[in-house]
Coordinates of C-alpha atoms in Angstrom, one line a residue:
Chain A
X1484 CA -31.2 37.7 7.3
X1485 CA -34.5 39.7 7.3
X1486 CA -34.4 42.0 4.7
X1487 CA -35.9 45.8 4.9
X1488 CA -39.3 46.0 3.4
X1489 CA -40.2 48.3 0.3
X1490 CA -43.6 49.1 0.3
X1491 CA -45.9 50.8 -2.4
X1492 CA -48.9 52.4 -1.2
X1493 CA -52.1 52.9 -3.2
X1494 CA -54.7 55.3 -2.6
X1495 CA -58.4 54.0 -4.1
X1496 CA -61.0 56.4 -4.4
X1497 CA -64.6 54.6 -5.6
X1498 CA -62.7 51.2 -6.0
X1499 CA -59.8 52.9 -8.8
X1500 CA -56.2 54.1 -8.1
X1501 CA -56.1 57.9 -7.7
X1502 CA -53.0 58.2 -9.0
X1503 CA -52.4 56.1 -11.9
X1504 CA -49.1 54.7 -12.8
X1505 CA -47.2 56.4 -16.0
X1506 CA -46.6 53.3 -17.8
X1507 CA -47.5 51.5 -20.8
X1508 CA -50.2 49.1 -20.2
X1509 CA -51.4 50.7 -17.3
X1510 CA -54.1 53.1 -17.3
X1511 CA -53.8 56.3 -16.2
X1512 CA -56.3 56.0 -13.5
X1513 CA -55.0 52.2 -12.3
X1514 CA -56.8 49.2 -11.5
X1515 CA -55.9 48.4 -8.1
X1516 CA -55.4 44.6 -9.0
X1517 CA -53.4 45.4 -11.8
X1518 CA -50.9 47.9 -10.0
X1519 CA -50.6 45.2 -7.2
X1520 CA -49.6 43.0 -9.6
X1521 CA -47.8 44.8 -11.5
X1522 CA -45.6 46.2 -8.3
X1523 CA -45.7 42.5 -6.5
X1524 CA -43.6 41.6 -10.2
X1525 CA -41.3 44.0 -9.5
X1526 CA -40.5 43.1 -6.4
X1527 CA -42.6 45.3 -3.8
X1528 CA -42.3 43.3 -0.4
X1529 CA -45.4 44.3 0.5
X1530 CA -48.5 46.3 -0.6
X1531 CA -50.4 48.8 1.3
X1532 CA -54.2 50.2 -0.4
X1533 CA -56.1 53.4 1.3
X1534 CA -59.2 54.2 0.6
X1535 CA -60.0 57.4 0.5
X1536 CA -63.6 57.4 -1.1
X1537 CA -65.6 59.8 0.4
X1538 CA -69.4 58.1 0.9
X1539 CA -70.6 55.1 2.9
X1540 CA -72.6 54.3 -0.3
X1541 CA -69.5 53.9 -2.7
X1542 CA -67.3 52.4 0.7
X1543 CA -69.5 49.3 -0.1
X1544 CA -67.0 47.9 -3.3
X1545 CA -64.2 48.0 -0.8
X1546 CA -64.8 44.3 -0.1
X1547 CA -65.2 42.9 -3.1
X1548 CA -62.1 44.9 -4.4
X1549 CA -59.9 43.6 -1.2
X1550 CA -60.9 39.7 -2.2
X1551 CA -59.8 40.5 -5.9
X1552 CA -56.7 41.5 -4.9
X1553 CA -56.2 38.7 -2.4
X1554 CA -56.9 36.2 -5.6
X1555 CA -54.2 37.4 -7.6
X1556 CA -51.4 38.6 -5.5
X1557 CA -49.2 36.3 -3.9
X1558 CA -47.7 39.2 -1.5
X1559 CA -49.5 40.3 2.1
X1560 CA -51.3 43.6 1.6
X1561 CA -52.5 46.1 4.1
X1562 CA -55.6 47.8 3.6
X1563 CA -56.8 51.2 5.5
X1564 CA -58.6 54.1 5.4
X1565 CA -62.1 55.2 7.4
X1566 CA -62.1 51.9 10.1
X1567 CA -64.1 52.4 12.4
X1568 CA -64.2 49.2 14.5
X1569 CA -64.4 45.2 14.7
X1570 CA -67.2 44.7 11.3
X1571 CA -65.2 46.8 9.3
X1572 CA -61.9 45.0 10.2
X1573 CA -63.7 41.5 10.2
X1574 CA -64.9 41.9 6.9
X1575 CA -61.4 43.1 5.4
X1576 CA -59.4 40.5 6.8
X1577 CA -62.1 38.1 5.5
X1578 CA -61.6 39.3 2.5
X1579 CA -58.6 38.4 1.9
X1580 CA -56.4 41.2 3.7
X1581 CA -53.5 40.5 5.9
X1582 CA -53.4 43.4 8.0
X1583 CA -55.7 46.8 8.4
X1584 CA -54.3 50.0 9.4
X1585 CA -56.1 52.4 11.7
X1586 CA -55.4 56.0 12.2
X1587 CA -58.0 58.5 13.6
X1588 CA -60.2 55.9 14.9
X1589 CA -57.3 54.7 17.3
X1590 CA -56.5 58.4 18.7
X1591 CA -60.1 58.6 19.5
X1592 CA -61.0 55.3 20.9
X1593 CA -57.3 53.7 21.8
X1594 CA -59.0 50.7 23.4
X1595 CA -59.8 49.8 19.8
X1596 CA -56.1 48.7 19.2
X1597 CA -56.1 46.1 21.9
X1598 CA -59.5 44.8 21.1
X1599 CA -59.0 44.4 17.2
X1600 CA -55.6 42.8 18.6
X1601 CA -57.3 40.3 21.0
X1602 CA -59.6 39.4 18.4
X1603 CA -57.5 39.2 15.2
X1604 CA -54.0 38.9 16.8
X1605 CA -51.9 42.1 16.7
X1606 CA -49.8 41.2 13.6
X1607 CA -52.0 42.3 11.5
X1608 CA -52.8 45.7 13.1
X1609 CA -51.1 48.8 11.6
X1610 CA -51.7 52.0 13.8
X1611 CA -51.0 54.8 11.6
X1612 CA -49.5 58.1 12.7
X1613 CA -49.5 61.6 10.9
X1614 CA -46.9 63.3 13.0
X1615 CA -45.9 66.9 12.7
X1616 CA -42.9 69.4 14.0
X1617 CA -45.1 72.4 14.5
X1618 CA -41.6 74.7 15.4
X1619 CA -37.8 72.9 14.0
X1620 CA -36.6 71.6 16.8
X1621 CA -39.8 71.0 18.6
X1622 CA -42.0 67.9 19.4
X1623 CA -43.6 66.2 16.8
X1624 CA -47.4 66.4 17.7
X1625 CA -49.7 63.4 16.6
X1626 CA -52.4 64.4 13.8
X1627 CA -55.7 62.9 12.6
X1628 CA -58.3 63.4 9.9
X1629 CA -56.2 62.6 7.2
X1630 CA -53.7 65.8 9.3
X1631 CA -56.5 68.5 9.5
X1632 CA -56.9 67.6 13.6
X1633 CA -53.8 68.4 15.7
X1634 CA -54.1 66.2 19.0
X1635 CA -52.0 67.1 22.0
X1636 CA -50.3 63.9 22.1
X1637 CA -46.9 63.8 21.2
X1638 CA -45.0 61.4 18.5
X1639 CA -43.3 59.6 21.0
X1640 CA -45.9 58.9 23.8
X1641 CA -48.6 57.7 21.3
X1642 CA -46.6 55.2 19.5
X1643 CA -45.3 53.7 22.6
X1644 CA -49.2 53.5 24.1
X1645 CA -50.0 52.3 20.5
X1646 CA -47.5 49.3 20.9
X1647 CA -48.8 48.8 24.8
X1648 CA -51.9 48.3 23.2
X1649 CA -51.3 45.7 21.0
X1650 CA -50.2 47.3 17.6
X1651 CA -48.2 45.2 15.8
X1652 CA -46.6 48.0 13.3
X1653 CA -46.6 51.4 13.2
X1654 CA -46.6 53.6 9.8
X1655 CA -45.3 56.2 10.6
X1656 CA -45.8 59.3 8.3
X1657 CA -43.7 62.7 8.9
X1658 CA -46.6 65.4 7.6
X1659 CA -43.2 67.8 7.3
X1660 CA -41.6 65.7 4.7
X1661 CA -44.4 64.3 2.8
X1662 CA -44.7 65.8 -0.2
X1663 CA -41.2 67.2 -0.2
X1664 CA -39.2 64.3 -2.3
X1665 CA -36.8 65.9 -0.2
X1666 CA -36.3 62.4 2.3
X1667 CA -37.7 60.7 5.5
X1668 CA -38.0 61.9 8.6
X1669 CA -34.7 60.5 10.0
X1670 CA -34.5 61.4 13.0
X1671 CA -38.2 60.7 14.2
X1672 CA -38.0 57.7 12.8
X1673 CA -34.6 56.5 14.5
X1674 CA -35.9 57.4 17.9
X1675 CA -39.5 55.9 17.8
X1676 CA -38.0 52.6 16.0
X1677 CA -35.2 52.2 18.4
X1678 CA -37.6 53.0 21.0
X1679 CA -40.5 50.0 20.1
X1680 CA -40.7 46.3 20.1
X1681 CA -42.5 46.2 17.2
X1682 CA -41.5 47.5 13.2
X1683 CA -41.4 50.6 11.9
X1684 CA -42.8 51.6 8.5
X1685 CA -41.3 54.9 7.2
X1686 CA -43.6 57.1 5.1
X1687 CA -43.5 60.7 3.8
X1688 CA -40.0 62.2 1.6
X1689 CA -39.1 60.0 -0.5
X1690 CA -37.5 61.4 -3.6
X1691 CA -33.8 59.6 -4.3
X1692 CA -32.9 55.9 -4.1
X1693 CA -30.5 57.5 -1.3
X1694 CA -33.3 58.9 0.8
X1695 CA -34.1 54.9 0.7
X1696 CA -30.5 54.0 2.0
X1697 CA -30.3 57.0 4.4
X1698 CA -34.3 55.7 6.1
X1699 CA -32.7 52.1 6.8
X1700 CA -29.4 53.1 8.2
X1701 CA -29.6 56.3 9.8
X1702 CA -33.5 56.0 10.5
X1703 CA -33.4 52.5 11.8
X1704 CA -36.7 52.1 9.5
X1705 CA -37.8 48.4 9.0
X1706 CA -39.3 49.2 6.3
X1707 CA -40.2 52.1 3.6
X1708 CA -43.4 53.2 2.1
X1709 CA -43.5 55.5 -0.6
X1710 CA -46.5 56.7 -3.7
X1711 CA -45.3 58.9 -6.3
X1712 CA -41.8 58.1 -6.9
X1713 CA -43.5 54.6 -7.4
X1714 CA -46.5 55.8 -9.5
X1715 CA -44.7 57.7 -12.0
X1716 CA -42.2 55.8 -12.7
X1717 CA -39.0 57.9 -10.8
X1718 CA -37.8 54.8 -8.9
X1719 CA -37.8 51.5 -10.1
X1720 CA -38.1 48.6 -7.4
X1721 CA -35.4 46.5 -8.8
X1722 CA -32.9 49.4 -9.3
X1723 CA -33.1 50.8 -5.9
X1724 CA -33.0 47.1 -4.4
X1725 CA -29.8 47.1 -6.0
X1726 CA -28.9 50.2 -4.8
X1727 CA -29.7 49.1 -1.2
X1728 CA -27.9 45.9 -1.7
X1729 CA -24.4 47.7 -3.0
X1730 CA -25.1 49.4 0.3
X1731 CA -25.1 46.3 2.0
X1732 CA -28.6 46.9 3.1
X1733 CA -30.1 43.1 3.1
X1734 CA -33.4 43.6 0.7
X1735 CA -35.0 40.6 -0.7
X1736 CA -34.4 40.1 -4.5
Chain B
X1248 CA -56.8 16.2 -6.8
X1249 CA -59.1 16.3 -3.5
X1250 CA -57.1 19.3 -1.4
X1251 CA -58.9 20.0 1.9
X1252 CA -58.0 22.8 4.1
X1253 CA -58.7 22.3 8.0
X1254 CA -61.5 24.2 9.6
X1255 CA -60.9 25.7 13.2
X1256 CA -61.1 29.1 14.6
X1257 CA -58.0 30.3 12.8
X1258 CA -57.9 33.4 10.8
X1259 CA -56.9 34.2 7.2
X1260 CA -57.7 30.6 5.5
X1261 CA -59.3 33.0 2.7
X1262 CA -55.3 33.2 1.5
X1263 CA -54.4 29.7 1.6
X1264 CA -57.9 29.2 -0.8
X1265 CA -57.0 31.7 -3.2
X1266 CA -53.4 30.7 -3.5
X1267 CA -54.7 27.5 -4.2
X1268 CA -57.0 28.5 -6.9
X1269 CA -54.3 30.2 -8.5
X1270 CA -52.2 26.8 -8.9
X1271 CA -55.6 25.3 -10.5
X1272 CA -57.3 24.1 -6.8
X1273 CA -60.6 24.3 -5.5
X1274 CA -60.0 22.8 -2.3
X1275 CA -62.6 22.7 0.5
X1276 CA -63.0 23.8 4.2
X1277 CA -63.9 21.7 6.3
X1278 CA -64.1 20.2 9.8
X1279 CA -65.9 17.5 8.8
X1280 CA -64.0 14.2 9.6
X1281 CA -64.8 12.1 7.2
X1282 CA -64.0 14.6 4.4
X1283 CA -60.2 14.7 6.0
X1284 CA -59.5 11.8 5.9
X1285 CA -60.9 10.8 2.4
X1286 CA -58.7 13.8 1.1
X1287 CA -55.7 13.3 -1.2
X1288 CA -53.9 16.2 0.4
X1289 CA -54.4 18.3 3.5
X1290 CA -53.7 21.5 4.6
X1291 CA -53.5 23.0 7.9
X1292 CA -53.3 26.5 8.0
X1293 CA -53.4 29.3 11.2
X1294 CA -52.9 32.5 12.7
X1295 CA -54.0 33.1 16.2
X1296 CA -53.2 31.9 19.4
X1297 CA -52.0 28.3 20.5
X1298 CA -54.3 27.4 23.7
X1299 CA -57.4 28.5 22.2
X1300 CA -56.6 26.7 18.9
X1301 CA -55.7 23.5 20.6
X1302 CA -59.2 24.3 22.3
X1303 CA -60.8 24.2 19.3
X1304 CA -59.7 20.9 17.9
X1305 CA -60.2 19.1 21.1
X1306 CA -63.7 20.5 21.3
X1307 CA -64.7 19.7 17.6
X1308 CA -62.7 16.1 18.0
X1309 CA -60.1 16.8 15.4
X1310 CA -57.1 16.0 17.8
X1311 CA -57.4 12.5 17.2
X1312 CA -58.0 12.8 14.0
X1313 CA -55.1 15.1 12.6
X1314 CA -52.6 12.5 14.3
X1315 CA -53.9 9.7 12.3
X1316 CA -53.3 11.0 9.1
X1317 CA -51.7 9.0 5.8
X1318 CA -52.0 11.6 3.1
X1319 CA -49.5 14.2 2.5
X1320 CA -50.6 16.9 5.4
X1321 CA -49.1 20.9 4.8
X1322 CA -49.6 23.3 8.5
X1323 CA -48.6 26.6 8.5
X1324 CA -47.8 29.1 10.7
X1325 CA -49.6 28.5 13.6
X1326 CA -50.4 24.8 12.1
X1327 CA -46.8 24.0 12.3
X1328 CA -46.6 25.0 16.0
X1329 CA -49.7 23.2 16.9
X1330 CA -47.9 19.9 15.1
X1331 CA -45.1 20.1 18.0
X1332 CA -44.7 19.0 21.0
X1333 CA -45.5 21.5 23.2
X1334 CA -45.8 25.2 23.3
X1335 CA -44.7 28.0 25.4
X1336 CA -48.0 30.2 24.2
X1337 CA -50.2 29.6 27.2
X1338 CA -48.3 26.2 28.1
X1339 CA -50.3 24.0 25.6
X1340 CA -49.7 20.5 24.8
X1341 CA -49.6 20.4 21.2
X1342 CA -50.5 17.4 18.5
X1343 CA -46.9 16.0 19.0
X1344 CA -46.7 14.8 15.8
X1345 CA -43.1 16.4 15.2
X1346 CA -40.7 16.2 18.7
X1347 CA -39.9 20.0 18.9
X1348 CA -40.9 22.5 21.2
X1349 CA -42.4 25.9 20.9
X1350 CA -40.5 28.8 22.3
X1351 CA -41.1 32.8 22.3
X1352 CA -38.2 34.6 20.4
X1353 CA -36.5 36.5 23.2
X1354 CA -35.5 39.7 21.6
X1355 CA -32.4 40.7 24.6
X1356 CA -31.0 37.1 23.9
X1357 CA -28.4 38.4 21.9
X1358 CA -26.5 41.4 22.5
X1359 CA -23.4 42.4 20.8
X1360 CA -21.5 45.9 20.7
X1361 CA -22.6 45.6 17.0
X1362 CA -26.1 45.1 18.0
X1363 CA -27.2 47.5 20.9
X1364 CA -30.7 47.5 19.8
X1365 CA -33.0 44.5 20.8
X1366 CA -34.6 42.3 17.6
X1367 CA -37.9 43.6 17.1
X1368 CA -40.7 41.3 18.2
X1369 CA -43.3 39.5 15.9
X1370 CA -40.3 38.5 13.2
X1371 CA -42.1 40.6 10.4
X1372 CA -41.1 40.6 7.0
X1373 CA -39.0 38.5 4.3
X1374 CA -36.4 36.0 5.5
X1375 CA -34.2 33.7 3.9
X1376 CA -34.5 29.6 4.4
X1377 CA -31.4 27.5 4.5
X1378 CA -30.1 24.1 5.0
X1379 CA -32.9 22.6 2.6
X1380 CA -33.3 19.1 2.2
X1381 CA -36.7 17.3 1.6
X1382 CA -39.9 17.3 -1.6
X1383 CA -40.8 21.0 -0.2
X1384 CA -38.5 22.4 -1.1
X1385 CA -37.5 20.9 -4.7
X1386 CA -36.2 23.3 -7.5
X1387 CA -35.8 26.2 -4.5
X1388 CA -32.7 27.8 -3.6
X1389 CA -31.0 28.7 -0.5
X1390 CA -31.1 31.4 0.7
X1391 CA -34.1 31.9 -1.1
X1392 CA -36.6 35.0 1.2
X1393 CA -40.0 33.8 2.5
X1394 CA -42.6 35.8 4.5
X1395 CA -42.9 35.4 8.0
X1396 CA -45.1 36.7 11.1
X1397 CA -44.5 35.0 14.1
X1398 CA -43.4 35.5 17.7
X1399 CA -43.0 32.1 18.3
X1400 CA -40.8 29.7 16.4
X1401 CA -40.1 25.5 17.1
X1402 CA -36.9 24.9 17.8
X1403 CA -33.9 23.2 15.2
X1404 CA -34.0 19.3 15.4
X1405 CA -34.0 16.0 14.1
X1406 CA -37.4 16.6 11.9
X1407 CA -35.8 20.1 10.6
X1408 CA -36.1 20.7 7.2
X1409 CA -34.7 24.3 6.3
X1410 CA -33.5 26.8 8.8
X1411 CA -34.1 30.6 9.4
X1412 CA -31.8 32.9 11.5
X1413 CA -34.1 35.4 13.2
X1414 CA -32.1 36.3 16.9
X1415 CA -31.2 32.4 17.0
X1416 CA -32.0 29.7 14.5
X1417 CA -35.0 28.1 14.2
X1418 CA -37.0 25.3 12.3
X1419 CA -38.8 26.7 8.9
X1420 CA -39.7 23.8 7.7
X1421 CA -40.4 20.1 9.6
X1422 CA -41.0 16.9 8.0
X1423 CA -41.5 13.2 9.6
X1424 CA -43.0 10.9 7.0
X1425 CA -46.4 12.5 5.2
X1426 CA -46.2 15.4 7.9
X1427 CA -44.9 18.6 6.5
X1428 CA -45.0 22.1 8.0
X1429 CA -43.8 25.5 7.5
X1430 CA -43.7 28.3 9.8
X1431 CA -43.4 31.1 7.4
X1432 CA -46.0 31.6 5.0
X1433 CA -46.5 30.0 1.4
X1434 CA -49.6 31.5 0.5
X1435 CA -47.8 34.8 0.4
X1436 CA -44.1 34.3 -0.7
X1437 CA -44.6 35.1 -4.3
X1438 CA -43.2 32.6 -7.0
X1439 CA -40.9 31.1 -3.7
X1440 CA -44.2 30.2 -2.1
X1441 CA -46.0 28.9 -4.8
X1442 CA -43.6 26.7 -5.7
X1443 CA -43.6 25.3 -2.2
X1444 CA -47.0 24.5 -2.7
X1445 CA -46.7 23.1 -5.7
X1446 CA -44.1 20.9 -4.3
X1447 CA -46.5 20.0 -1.8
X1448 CA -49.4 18.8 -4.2
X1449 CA -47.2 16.6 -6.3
X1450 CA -46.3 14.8 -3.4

């Protein structure tokens, strides 16, 4: 049965993990190899890296970073932050990447999904989505630049027209909940998977083995990213795999 | 050991390399002919699009060639697909080297009152393989998870080797003689996948 995937996600800033993990033999500020490895032993289905340096000039390790981690981890990895079209996405996935994810740079130039699709097949294009309830009960408004820009497009609309397009996943990241520890966006989630072809990826809430359970039954998630609760140490990947599996949630272990 | 992976237009080769090296390989890319066939093992890896792949290996000659193979030969993915008789991706005539045909998974196929929801559409994620039999797959277990991306899959038959269930079953692994294929993806199914591979180079 295909299982529901737990994702870590890494944020690199000049080629180093922001957030370090708080464990013995890791540094505090991680080595993105190590950490990879390190969560790919655990048993982290998948592994998703952001950069987030600011310059052009230091943007330049990205490559040589994203073919270090291809050579040593035996798990697909996503890698994303600041695309901007075909080179940069040619040169990751030459690297060594298996899939890119693209955020801003598919709000503002849409057409982008479906020619990084015709070009490099739509499995490995992630479009990412910062959504937002601006008033409780209200839509949920797409945002971009890293969630400083609200668009006027709506949750809903966009990730259908990303999936028209030829996205083959969506990460979908509730702005409301991230940061909270208090759990996914549930009901978001439920409606856009339920609503696509194509996976779901879960981001933003996570605080509880339960909010976990709760994303892949109530919120029809395929999968679940999450940072902190990974980083520092609050959730262990084989634990809450167990946890999932009491819940008869199939997760591969 | 000479291990040569098979040049075409096919994306993410870099993997298969690397997950060589890490089992002690430096194998080589090539389209070259003569370098194929002098190979002690071949691999035949692929993600893209079945038309314009079988395009490519008419065009560079290699269609002939990967038919006439002795040596233990490994295609993934995509490679596995193009080893079958025919596929439904742009109606292409495949290598025929295993009988099966290609289908596209047909997410409203099944629909239960348990399952209201149609399967989601490139089968994306971890799987298990079952009904093993074969070298591949020595020293794994059933039900042991592999990775998969696919939205096409060759049907169960006489050359099956292990089984997946995604919407119905299909073939994970062929095998006829020193053909071998997978559709899921070695290269990236942690220790599972490795040990696949290793499987495959002490053929």
């Amino acid at each position: 049965m295909l299982s529901k995937r737990i994702i870590p996600c890494m944020d690199i800033r000049d080629g180093k993990i922001v957030k370090g993990i708080n464990f013995e033999q890791i540094r505090e500020v991680g080595d993105p190899v190590e950490m990879g490895q390190y969560y790919a032993a655990q048993g982290a289905d998948e592994l998703v890296y952001l950069d987030i340096t600011a310059t052009h000039e230091k943007r330049k390790i990205l490559l040589p970073l994203v073919k270090e981690i291809a050579r040593n981890i035996n798990i697909p990895f996503t890698v994303g932050g600041g695309i901007s079209g075909m080179e940069d996405v040619n040169g990751l996935l030459h690297s060594g990447a298996d899939k890119i994810t693209i955020n801003s740079a598919a709000v503002s130039k849409p057409q982008m999904i479906t020619e990084l699709a015709r070009n490099f097949g739509s499995q490995c294009i992630v479009v990412a989505m910062d959504i937002k309830q601006t008033d409780k009960n209200g839509c949920w408004f797409v945002y971009t630049n890293g969630g400083r820009t609200k668009t006027e497009l709506k949750a809903q609309e966009w990730a259908r027209q990303a999936e028209e397009l030829g996205a083959g996943e969506i990460l979908l990241t509730s702005m409301n909940h991230d940061g909270t520890k208090n759990g996914f966006a549930l009901e978001i989630t439920r409606e856009i998977s339920n609503m696509l072809n194509i996976p779901v990826i879960a981001s933003g809430g996570a605080g509880t083995m339960q909010h976990f359970a709760e994303v892949f039954t109530q919120g029809c998630a395929d999968a679940a990213l999450a940072a902190s609760v990974f980083h520092y140490g609050e959730i262990k990947i084989p634990e809450l795999k167990n946890h999932l599996q009491k819940q008869h949630i199939p997760v591969r272990m | 050991m000479k291990v040569v992976v098979v040049k075409y237009n096919a994306g993410n080769v870099q993997s298969v390399l690397f997950a060589l090296q890490r089992l002690g390989i430096t194998a080589s890319l090539s389209d070259n002919t003569e370098e194929i066939l002098k190979a002690d093992k071949i691999i035949f890896p692929g993600v893209g699009e079945a038309s314009s792949a079988m395009k490519e290996l008419s065009r560079t000659g290699l269609t002939a060639v990967l038919r006439q193979i002795k040596q233990p030969f490994l295609g993934i993915c995509l490679g596995l697909q193009l080893m079958c008789r025919h596929s439904e991706e742009g109606d292409t005539n495949c290598l025929n080297i295993f009988e099966e045909d290609v289908k596209r998974f047909n997410p409203h196929e099944v629909k239960t009152p348990a399952r209201s929801i149609p399967y989601k559409v490139p089968h994306t994620g971890w799987n298990t393989i079952n009904t093993l039999h074969g070298n591949l797959f020595k020293g794994i277990s059933e039900n042991s998870y592999v990775y998969y991306v696919h939205s096409y899959y060759a049907e169960t038959g006489q050359q099956t080797c292990a089984t997946t269930g995604y919407i119905n079953s299909f073939s994970a692994a062929l095998m006829k003689d020193n053909y071998y294929a997978v559709q899921f993806h070695p290269e990236k199914s942690g220790e599972t996948g490795n040990q696949i591979i290793k499987n495959f180079l002490d053929l």
